[in-house]
Amino acid sequence: MSTFVIARKEFEDAIRSRALIVMTTLFAAVLAMLVYYQLYVAQAAQMAELRTAESVISWIGTQMTILVPVLGTMLGYKAIVAERESGSLQLLLTLPHTRRDVVLGKFLGRSAVVVVSVLLGFALVGIQFAASSELFSLSVYVMAAVKTAIIGITFVAIAIAFSTAMRTSMMAMWGAIGLTLLFVFLWDSVLVLVESVVERTPENSPVGPVSELPDWYYLIKRLNPRHAFEDVTPYSVELDVFYLEPWFAVVILGVWLVVPLGLAYLRFERGDLA
Amino acid sequence: MNRRHLLGGVLVGALVLFAFPLVSPVPAQDPAVEVLRDPNGSPQSHTIATETVQYRTLSPEAQRWFDDLPQSERTQAAEVLPIDSPPEPWASFIPNDPETSTTANEHPNETQRIQSVMTYIQVKKDDHYHLVVLRRIEPRPPQQAVALRLGSLVGSIGLFGFAGQQWLEGKQ
């Protein structure tokens, strides 16, 4: 019960501080631009007939997974550490709330802000998309909205984990934003490094010197929460391993949701607040 | 002006801006055909071609149309023409609209989809085969029209946001 009281207060604070409105407006505006870009500007007009609802919405969803992690991180990284620094956390804990209530409540409240922003943005732009293009598919669009919201929640969890575990806002910011930058902008560079180490040419290849990557390389690619829902293997590669199945996205995101927050909570539970 | 009046005014403005792209969508462009002629005739027949046309059997108008085609390997040099401009038999070679054409395969793959919007014809002239590629395209709409409607939508989002904030603050 206490958890929900804190979650509700967090949500109301987001309204008061205009974080909810700013996030929703920003998200919807960017989504609108991407939809228009994709429908009327982006792809060579010559290829218009080749586009499908899946390809268009998937592209839009992928672009939104650049914005959502940043928004989730900005929303989450100060959640606990700022109150710790100001001393209001100690005051909060004098009320009948446990440290677990605080961590979970903050996580739920701020995740709700991300979910509301994402769903409102998708709904508003979806009306325009559906009315102006035959490429709109409700089921695919709803699925993209849900996936985007889940990725947003994951990054809120990671940011709150840093906020819970660190003693200063600066350290929490470096940790959370650093990890987000890694996932959003640097992951591909990491993969190139891995690729250069593990790539090999199969012996007696009938089609000549082609390179081959081990199966687990694709798992590393997919471990980035942004890519969890994607089919990370190229068209030419067909692998039959469980960690590349669609259902494994739930495991990857589940781990990202639970492990950082759990570890941070353990540190927070045992640590001194002063 | 109290909060209620302000909220009402902003909401009406947001709804008007939001409705504009719905009431007046980006004008659809008539389909066109992009034509490209292989500059180097080959003494051998092209396997990719689905049809072979004898130059001498073409009507003078169809011969002139073929002779006037840009002859470059670069796609940028291809000519874009109104879909109803090529004379027969060229008009009949333009691929059908994939939306309206009925195919046996309801879920074509990428290759089949590409093939459905392109036709490869070869013309036999002076013992050489000249490949002609016809591609059905949907020209890009005027960017001013797109920008106007996008601006209207983004403006409405901003106003909805402002109205939403006013409403939530009023509720609290």
Short mmCIF file of C-alpha atoms in Angstrom, two decimals:
data_model
loop_
_atom_site.label_atom_id
_atom_site.label_comp_id
_atom_site.label_asym_id
_atom_site.label_seq_id
_atom_site.Cartn_x
_atom_site.Cartn_y
_atom_site.Cartn_z
CA MET A 1 0.00 0.00 0.00
CA SER A 2 2.80 2.31 1.01
CA THR A 3 4.46 1.65 -2.35
CA PHE A 4 1.42 2.92 -4.21
CA VAL A 5 1.18 6.03 -2.04
CA ILE A 6 4.73 6.93 -3.03
CA ALA A 7 4.10 5.99 -6.67
CA ARG A 8 1.05 8.23 -6.75
CA LYS A 9 2.97 11.10 -5.18
CA GLU A 10 5.72 10.66 -7.78
CA PHE A 11 3.18 10.82 -10.58
CA GLU A 12 1.56 13.94 -9.10
CA ASP A 13 4.99 15.54 -8.70
CA ALA A 14 5.64 14.86 -12.38
CA ILE A 15 2.44 16.72 -13.21
CA ARG A 16 3.36 19.65 -10.94
CA SER A 17 6.88 19.90 -12.30
CA ARG A 18 5.49 19.67 -15.87
CA ALA A 19 7.72 16.67 -16.56
CA LEU A 20 4.73 14.63 -17.72
CA ILE A 21 3.50 17.26 -20.16
CA VAL A 22 6.96 18.11 -21.47
CA MET A 23 7.73 14.43 -22.04
CA THR A 24 4.40 13.70 -23.69
CA THR A 25 4.61 16.74 -25.95
CA LEU A 26 8.20 16.07 -26.92
CA PHE A 27 7.53 12.41 -27.55
CA ALA A 28 4.40 13.06 -29.65
CA ALA A 29 6.10 15.82 -31.66
CA VAL A 30 9.10 13.64 -32.50
CA LEU A 31 6.83 10.73 -33.36
CA ALA A 32 4.74 12.97 -35.64
CA MET A 33 7.90 14.12 -37.45
CA LEU A 34 9.09 10.55 -37.90
CA VAL A 35 5.73 9.42 -39.26
CA TYR A 36 5.61 12.29 -41.75
CA TYR A 37 9.24 11.73 -42.66
CA GLN A 38 8.62 8.08 -43.32
CA LEU A 39 5.39 8.60 -45.25
CA TYR A 40 6.27 11.59 -47.41
CA VAL A 41 9.99 12.30 -47.39
CA ALA A 42 12.32 9.55 -46.33
CA GLN A 43 12.51 6.55 -48.57
CA ALA A 44 13.08 7.09 -52.22
CA ALA A 45 9.61 7.71 -53.55
CA GLN A 46 10.35 5.11 -56.18
CA MET A 47 10.28 2.44 -53.53
CA ALA A 48 6.94 3.55 -52.11
CA GLU A 49 5.18 0.46 -53.40
CA LEU A 50 7.65 -1.79 -51.64
CA ARG A 51 6.92 -0.52 -48.18
CA THR A 52 4.77 -2.47 -45.77
CA ALA A 53 3.09 -1.47 -42.52
CA GLU A 54 5.59 -3.66 -40.68
CA SER A 55 8.65 -2.06 -42.27
CA VAL A 56 7.42 1.51 -41.80
CA ILE A 57 6.24 1.11 -38.20
CA SER A 58 9.28 -0.94 -37.29
CA TRP A 59 11.55 1.85 -38.56
CA ILE A 60 9.59 4.44 -36.57
CA GLY A 61 9.72 2.24 -33.47
CA THR A 62 13.48 1.82 -33.81
CA GLN A 63 13.98 5.59 -33.98
CA MET A 64 11.81 6.08 -30.91
CA THR A 65 14.06 3.73 -28.96
CA ILE A 66 16.72 6.44 -29.23
CA LEU A 67 14.53 9.05 -27.57
CA VAL A 68 12.77 6.91 -24.97
CA PRO A 69 15.91 5.70 -23.15
CA VAL A 70 17.11 9.29 -22.87
CA LEU A 71 13.75 10.43 -21.50
CA GLY A 72 13.54 7.48 -19.09
CA THR A 73 17.05 8.12 -17.82
CA MET A 74 16.50 11.85 -17.35
CA LEU A 75 13.34 11.06 -15.44
CA GLY A 76 14.88 8.45 -13.20
CA TYR A 77 18.46 9.30 -12.31
CA LYS A 78 17.67 11.88 -9.63
CA ALA A 79 14.64 10.11 -8.18
CA ILE A 80 16.24 8.97 -4.92
CA VAL A 81 19.70 10.47 -4.78
CA ALA A 82 18.38 14.06 -4.93
CA GLU A 83 16.19 13.42 -1.90
CA ARG A 84 19.11 11.75 -0.19
CA GLU A 85 21.28 14.81 -0.73
CA SER A 86 18.60 17.24 0.41
CA GLY A 87 17.78 15.16 3.48
CA SER A 88 14.12 14.72 2.56
CA LEU A 89 14.68 10.98 2.15
CA GLN A 90 15.30 10.62 5.87
CA LEU A 91 12.13 12.56 6.51
CA LEU A 92 10.25 10.28 4.12
CA LEU A 93 11.53 7.21 5.94
CA THR A 94 10.27 8.52 9.28
CA LEU A 95 6.79 8.00 7.85
CA PRO A 96 5.53 4.42 7.72
CA HIS A 97 7.44 3.66 4.52
CA THR A 98 10.22 1.12 4.17
CA ARG A 99 13.21 1.56 1.91
CA ARG A 100 11.71 -1.05 -0.39
CA ASP A 101 8.50 1.02 -0.62
CA VAL A 102 10.56 4.06 -1.58
CA VAL A 103 12.51 2.29 -4.33
CA LEU A 104 9.50 0.47 -5.76
CA GLY A 105 7.19 3.47 -5.40
CA LYS A 106 9.61 5.78 -7.18
CA PHE A 107 10.10 3.20 -9.92
CA LEU A 108 6.37 2.64 -10.42
CA GLY A 109 5.52 6.35 -10.32
CA ARG A 110 8.15 7.37 -12.82
CA SER A 111 7.49 4.37 -15.04
CA ALA A 112 3.84 5.46 -15.14
CA VAL A 113 4.97 8.86 -16.43
CA VAL A 114 6.91 7.18 -19.26
CA VAL A 115 4.04 4.82 -20.09
CA VAL A 116 1.44 7.63 -20.15
CA SER A 117 3.71 9.80 -22.33
CA VAL A 118 4.41 7.01 -24.80
CA LEU A 119 0.82 5.81 -25.06
CA LEU A 120 -0.64 9.32 -25.37
CA GLY A 121 1.94 10.22 -28.01
CA PHE A 122 1.29 7.06 -30.00
CA ALA A 123 -2.50 7.53 -29.71
CA LEU A 124 -2.47 11.15 -30.85
CA VAL A 125 -0.17 10.58 -33.81
CA GLY A 126 -1.82 7.24 -34.59
CA ILE A 127 -5.10 9.02 -35.47
CA GLN A 128 -3.27 11.07 -38.10
CA PHE A 129 -1.27 8.10 -39.32
CA ALA A 130 -4.36 5.92 -39.70
CA ALA A 131 -6.27 8.64 -41.54
CA SER A 132 -3.52 9.54 -43.96
CA SER A 133 -1.91 6.28 -45.01
CA GLU A 134 -2.82 2.79 -46.07
CA LEU A 135 0.40 1.65 -44.45
CA PHE A 136 -1.20 1.90 -41.00
CA SER A 137 -1.85 -1.39 -39.22
CA LEU A 138 -3.48 -1.09 -35.80
CA SER A 139 -2.05 -4.32 -34.41
CA VAL A 140 1.51 -3.54 -35.55
CA TYR A 141 1.22 0.04 -34.30
CA VAL A 142 -0.12 -0.97 -30.88
CA MET A 143 2.66 -3.54 -30.57
CA ALA A 144 5.25 -0.86 -31.38
CA ALA A 145 3.75 1.41 -28.71
CA VAL A 146 3.84 -1.36 -26.11
CA LYS A 147 7.44 -2.28 -26.97
CA THR A 148 8.51 1.37 -26.78
CA ALA A 149 6.84 1.74 -23.39
CA ILE A 150 8.55 -1.40 -22.07
CA ILE A 151 11.95 -0.16 -23.25
CA GLY A 152 11.21 3.17 -21.54
CA ILE A 153 10.37 1.40 -18.28
CA THR A 154 13.61 -0.59 -18.53
CA PHE A 155 15.66 2.58 -18.75
CA VAL A 156 13.74 4.14 -15.84
CA ALA A 157 14.66 1.03 -13.82
CA ILE A 158 18.34 1.35 -14.76
CA ALA A 159 18.40 5.06 -13.94
CA ILE A 160 16.63 4.53 -10.61
CA ALA A 161 19.09 1.76 -9.82
CA PHE A 162 21.94 4.25 -10.14
CA SER A 163 19.96 6.81 -8.17
CA THR A 164 19.43 4.26 -5.41
CA ALA A 165 22.97 2.96 -5.27
CA MET A 166 24.93 6.21 -5.54
CA ARG A 167 25.49 8.81 -2.87
CA THR A 168 25.65 11.90 -5.07
CA SER A 169 23.61 13.13 -8.02
CA MET A 170 26.79 13.57 -10.01
CA MET A 171 27.76 9.91 -9.67
CA ALA A 172 24.22 8.75 -10.41
CA MET A 173 24.12 10.98 -13.47
CA TRP A 174 27.44 9.71 -14.83
CA GLY A 175 26.42 6.12 -14.25
CA ALA A 176 22.91 6.31 -15.70
CA ILE A 177 23.68 8.62 -18.58
CA GLY A 178 26.90 6.75 -19.35
CA LEU A 179 25.06 3.46 -19.61
CA THR A 180 22.33 5.03 -21.71
CA LEU A 181 24.90 6.55 -24.06
CA LEU A 182 26.53 3.15 -24.32
CA PHE A 183 23.25 1.45 -25.25
CA VAL A 184 21.94 4.18 -27.52
CA PHE A 185 25.02 5.38 -29.35
CA LEU A 186 28.06 3.20 -28.64
CA TRP A 187 26.76 -0.37 -28.66
CA ASP A 188 27.42 -0.80 -32.36
CA SER A 189 31.05 0.27 -31.85
CA VAL A 190 31.37 -2.31 -29.09
CA LEU A 191 29.98 -4.91 -31.46
CA VAL A 192 32.48 -3.95 -34.14
CA LEU A 193 35.26 -4.54 -31.62
CA VAL A 194 33.81 -7.92 -30.66
CA GLU A 195 33.37 -8.74 -34.33
CA SER A 196 37.01 -8.01 -35.13
CA VAL A 197 38.08 -10.42 -32.40
CA VAL A 198 35.73 -13.32 -32.99
CA GLU A 199 35.08 -13.24 -36.74
CA ARG A 200 36.42 -16.30 -38.49
CA THR A 201 36.39 -17.85 -41.91
CA PRO A 202 35.01 -21.36 -42.01
CA GLU A 203 37.37 -23.97 -43.38
CA ASN A 204 36.61 -25.37 -46.83
CA SER A 205 33.80 -22.95 -47.34
CA PRO A 206 32.10 -23.90 -50.63
CA VAL A 207 31.32 -20.26 -51.42
CA GLY A 208 34.80 -18.90 -50.83
CA PRO A 209 36.19 -16.71 -48.07
CA VAL A 210 33.08 -15.61 -46.19
CA SER A 211 33.26 -14.60 -42.56
CA GLU A 212 31.24 -16.23 -39.90
CA LEU A 213 30.28 -14.98 -36.47
CA PRO A 214 29.61 -17.24 -33.51
CA ASP A 215 26.00 -17.55 -32.34
CA TRP A 216 26.66 -15.78 -29.06
CA TYR A 217 27.73 -12.64 -30.93
CA TYR A 218 24.05 -12.11 -31.75
CA LEU A 219 23.15 -12.60 -28.12
CA ILE A 220 25.53 -9.76 -27.18
CA LYS A 221 23.89 -7.64 -29.83
CA ARG A 222 20.49 -8.41 -28.38
CA LEU A 223 21.51 -7.81 -24.76
CA ASN A 224 21.14 -4.10 -25.44
CA PRO A 225 17.58 -3.43 -24.17
CA ARG A 226 16.97 -1.34 -27.29
CA HIS A 227 17.54 -4.35 -29.50
CA ALA A 228 15.84 -6.94 -27.31
CA PHE A 229 12.71 -7.08 -29.47
CA GLU A 230 14.57 -7.01 -32.78
CA ASP A 231 15.59 -9.83 -35.04
CA VAL A 232 19.31 -9.17 -34.77
CA THR A 233 20.53 -11.73 -37.28
CA PRO A 234 21.14 -10.69 -40.90
CA TYR A 235 18.86 -12.10 -43.62
CA SER A 236 21.53 -14.51 -44.75
CA VAL A 237 21.99 -16.05 -41.30
CA GLU A 238 19.53 -18.54 -39.89
CA LEU A 239 20.24 -19.71 -36.38
CA ASP A 240 18.26 -22.08 -34.30
CA VAL A 241 19.23 -21.06 -30.79
CA PHE A 242 16.82 -20.32 -27.98
CA TYR A 243 18.29 -16.90 -27.13
CA LEU A 244 17.42 -15.56 -30.55
CA GLU A 245 13.77 -16.58 -30.31
CA PRO A 246 11.23 -13.71 -29.95
CA TRP A 247 10.19 -14.86 -26.45
CA PHE A 248 13.73 -14.37 -25.16
CA ALA A 249 13.16 -10.59 -25.30
CA VAL A 250 11.06 -11.01 -22.14
CA VAL A 251 14.01 -12.65 -20.38
CA ILE A 252 16.49 -9.97 -21.47
CA LEU A 253 14.25 -7.09 -20.45
CA GLY A 254 13.20 -8.92 -17.28
CA VAL A 255 16.86 -9.18 -16.28
CA TRP A 256 17.44 -5.49 -17.02
CA LEU A 257 14.37 -4.58 -14.99
CA VAL A 258 15.10 -6.71 -11.95
CA VAL A 259 18.87 -7.13 -11.59
CA PRO A 260 20.14 -3.51 -11.49
CA LEU A 261 17.24 -2.38 -9.33
CA GLY A 262 17.61 -5.42 -7.06
CA LEU A 263 21.35 -4.93 -6.58
CA ALA A 264 20.90 -1.22 -5.98
CA TYR A 265 18.19 -1.93 -3.45
CA LEU A 266 20.43 -4.34 -1.55
CA ARG A 267 23.13 -1.67 -1.34
CA PHE A 268 20.58 0.97 -0.35
CA GLU A 269 19.00 -1.30 2.28
CA ARG A 270 22.33 -1.90 4.02
CA GLY A 271 23.83 1.54 3.57
CA ASP A 272 23.82 4.57 5.80
CA LEU A 273 21.73 7.43 4.50
CA ALA A 274 23.72 10.17 6.13
CA MET B 1 -9.57 35.64 -18.71
CA ASN B 2 -9.87 32.84 -16.17
CA ARG B 3 -8.32 29.40 -16.44
CA ARG B 4 -11.48 27.83 -17.84
CA HIS B 5 -11.75 30.28 -20.71
CA LEU B 6 -8.06 29.94 -21.47
CA LEU B 7 -8.35 26.16 -21.45
CA GLY B 8 -11.37 26.28 -23.78
CA GLY B 9 -9.62 28.62 -26.21
CA VAL B 10 -6.43 26.57 -26.31
CA LEU B 11 -8.38 23.34 -26.80
CA VAL B 12 -10.34 24.78 -29.71
CA GLY B 13 -7.08 25.97 -31.29
CA ALA B 14 -5.51 22.54 -30.77
CA LEU B 15 -8.51 20.77 -32.29
CA VAL B 16 -8.53 23.04 -35.33
CA LEU B 17 -4.83 22.47 -35.95
CA PHE B 18 -5.21 18.74 -35.34
CA ALA B 19 -8.17 18.49 -37.72
CA PHE B 20 -6.49 20.37 -40.58
CA PRO B 21 -4.30 17.46 -41.84
CA LEU B 22 -7.29 15.12 -41.44
CA VAL B 23 -9.69 17.31 -43.41
CA SER B 24 -7.11 18.31 -46.00
CA PRO B 25 -4.56 15.49 -46.30
CA VAL B 26 -1.33 15.75 -48.24
CA PRO B 27 -2.43 15.61 -51.90
CA ALA B 28 -1.85 12.20 -53.42
CA GLN B 29 0.34 12.20 -56.51
CA ASP B 30 -0.59 10.42 -59.70
CA PRO B 31 1.61 7.40 -60.26
CA ALA B 32 4.37 7.75 -62.84
CA VAL B 33 6.72 5.47 -64.69
CA GLU B 34 10.49 5.59 -64.50
CA VAL B 35 12.21 4.32 -67.61
CA LEU B 36 15.84 3.38 -68.06
CA ARG B 37 17.50 2.05 -71.21
CA ASP B 38 20.70 0.05 -71.15
CA PRO B 39 23.16 2.14 -73.22
CA ASN B 40 25.10 -0.83 -74.53
CA GLY B 41 23.18 -3.22 -76.65
CA SER B 42 24.29 -6.80 -76.24
CA PRO B 43 24.49 -9.41 -78.99
CA GLN B 44 23.22 -11.87 -76.41
CA SER B 45 19.70 -11.98 -75.11
CA HIS B 46 19.20 -10.77 -71.50
CA THR B 47 17.95 -13.53 -69.23
CA ILE B 48 16.29 -11.06 -66.91
CA ALA B 49 14.00 -9.76 -69.67
CA THR B 50 10.44 -11.00 -69.52
CA GLU B 51 9.57 -9.91 -73.04
CA THR B 52 11.45 -9.41 -76.31
CA VAL B 53 10.26 -6.80 -78.79
CA GLN B 54 11.43 -6.55 -82.38
CA TYR B 55 12.28 -2.93 -83.16
CA ARG B 56 11.09 -3.15 -86.74
CA THR B 57 7.61 -4.33 -85.69
CA LEU B 58 7.08 -1.29 -83.44
CA SER B 59 4.96 1.59 -84.65
CA PRO B 60 6.90 4.75 -85.65
CA GLU B 61 5.67 6.44 -82.46
CA ALA B 62 6.84 3.53 -80.28
CA GLN B 63 10.19 3.47 -82.11
CA ARG B 64 10.65 7.20 -81.52
CA TRP B 65 9.74 6.80 -77.84
CA PHE B 66 12.38 4.06 -77.49
CA ASP B 67 15.05 6.05 -79.38
CA ASP B 68 14.46 9.12 -77.20
CA LEU B 69 15.00 7.27 -73.92
CA PRO B 70 17.97 8.39 -71.80
CA GLN B 71 20.78 5.95 -72.26
CA SER B 72 22.69 5.74 -69.02
CA GLU B 73 23.53 3.10 -66.49
CA ARG B 74 23.02 5.58 -63.69
CA THR B 75 19.57 5.41 -62.12
CA GLN B 76 19.60 9.19 -61.60
CA ALA B 77 19.58 9.62 -65.33
CA ALA B 78 16.41 7.63 -65.73
CA GLU B 79 13.45 9.49 -67.10
CA VAL B 80 10.24 9.90 -65.11
CA LEU B 81 7.16 10.14 -67.27
CA PRO B 82 3.41 10.41 -66.67
CA ILE B 83 2.01 6.91 -66.50
CA ASP B 84 -0.28 7.44 -69.48
CA SER B 85 2.40 8.91 -71.77
CA PRO B 86 4.16 5.85 -73.26
CA PRO B 87 2.61 4.64 -76.52
CA GLU B 88 1.60 1.03 -77.07
CA PRO B 89 3.07 -1.52 -76.64
CA TRP B 90 5.11 0.26 -73.95
CA ALA B 91 2.01 1.26 -72.00
CA SER B 92 1.07 -2.38 -71.59
CA PHE B 93 4.50 -3.16 -70.12
CA ILE B 94 4.10 -0.75 -67.20
CA PRO B 95 3.69 -2.82 -64.03
CA ASN B 96 0.25 -2.81 -62.44
CA ASP B 97 -0.45 -1.14 -59.14
CA PRO B 98 0.49 -3.79 -56.54
CA GLU B 99 -2.42 -2.63 -54.37
CA THR B 100 -4.97 -3.44 -57.03
CA SER B 101 -3.32 -6.27 -58.93
CA THR B 102 -4.40 -9.72 -57.88
CA THR B 103 -1.66 -12.27 -57.48
CA ALA B 104 -1.73 -15.89 -56.62
CA ASN B 105 0.65 -15.26 -53.77
CA GLU B 106 -1.07 -13.14 -51.12
CA HIS B 107 2.11 -12.64 -49.13
CA PRO B 108 4.88 -11.96 -51.62
CA ASN B 109 8.45 -11.81 -50.39
CA GLU B 110 10.81 -8.87 -50.97
CA THR B 111 12.07 -10.16 -54.33
CA GLN B 112 8.56 -10.80 -55.59
CA ARG B 113 7.49 -7.36 -54.44
CA ILE B 114 10.39 -5.73 -56.30
CA GLN B 115 9.58 -7.74 -59.40
CA SER B 116 5.94 -6.68 -59.15
CA VAL B 117 6.83 -2.99 -59.62
CA MET B 118 9.49 -3.43 -62.32
CA THR B 119 9.38 -4.81 -65.85
CA TYR B 120 12.40 -5.77 -67.92
CA ILE B 121 11.89 -5.64 -71.65
CA GLN B 122 14.50 -6.11 -74.32
CA VAL B 123 14.34 -4.59 -77.77
CA LYS B 124 16.09 -6.35 -80.62
CA LYS B 125 17.53 -3.75 -82.93
CA ASP B 126 20.33 -4.30 -85.45
CA ASP B 127 21.04 -7.76 -83.97
CA HIS B 128 21.58 -6.24 -80.57
CA TYR B 129 19.40 -6.57 -77.52
CA HIS B 130 18.72 -3.34 -75.62
CA LEU B 131 17.33 -3.72 -72.12
CA VAL B 132 14.59 -1.31 -71.03
CA VAL B 133 13.53 -1.17 -67.40
CA LEU B 134 10.12 0.26 -66.55
CA ARG B 135 9.39 0.97 -62.93
CA ARG B 136 6.10 2.15 -61.53
CA ILE B 137 6.70 4.91 -58.99
CA GLU B 138 4.74 7.17 -56.71
CA PRO B 139 6.20 10.67 -56.98
CA ARG B 140 6.99 12.53 -53.79
CA PRO B 141 4.26 14.99 -52.74
CA PRO B 142 5.07 18.72 -52.69
CA GLN B 143 7.23 19.28 -49.60
CA GLN B 144 5.46 22.56 -48.83
CA ALA B 145 2.17 20.72 -48.46
CA VAL B 146 3.85 18.17 -46.17
CA ALA B 147 5.52 20.86 -44.04
CA LEU B 148 2.25 22.77 -43.65
CA ARG B 149 0.40 19.73 -42.33
CA LEU B 150 3.26 18.57 -40.14
CA GLY B 151 3.55 22.06 -38.68
CA SER B 152 -0.16 22.05 -37.97
CA LEU B 153 0.07 18.66 -36.23
CA VAL B 154 3.09 19.61 -34.14
CA GLY B 155 1.41 22.90 -33.21
CA SER B 156 -1.70 21.02 -32.11
CA ILE B 157 0.45 18.70 -29.99
CA GLY B 158 2.00 21.73 -28.28
CA LEU B 159 -1.40 23.26 -27.62
CA PHE B 160 -2.81 19.94 -26.37
CA GLY B 161 0.16 19.77 -24.02
CA PHE B 162 -0.48 23.28 -22.74
CA ALA B 163 -4.20 22.58 -22.32
CA GLY B 164 -3.41 19.30 -20.56
CA GLN B 165 -1.10 21.06 -18.11
CA GLN B 166 -3.74 23.74 -17.37
CA TRP B 167 -6.36 21.06 -16.79
CA LEU B 168 -4.15 18.94 -14.53
CA GLU B 169 -3.04 21.95 -12.49
CA GLY B 170 -6.68 23.00 -12.14
CA LYS B 171 -7.59 19.53 -10.91
CA GLN B 172 -4.86 19.57 -8.29
#
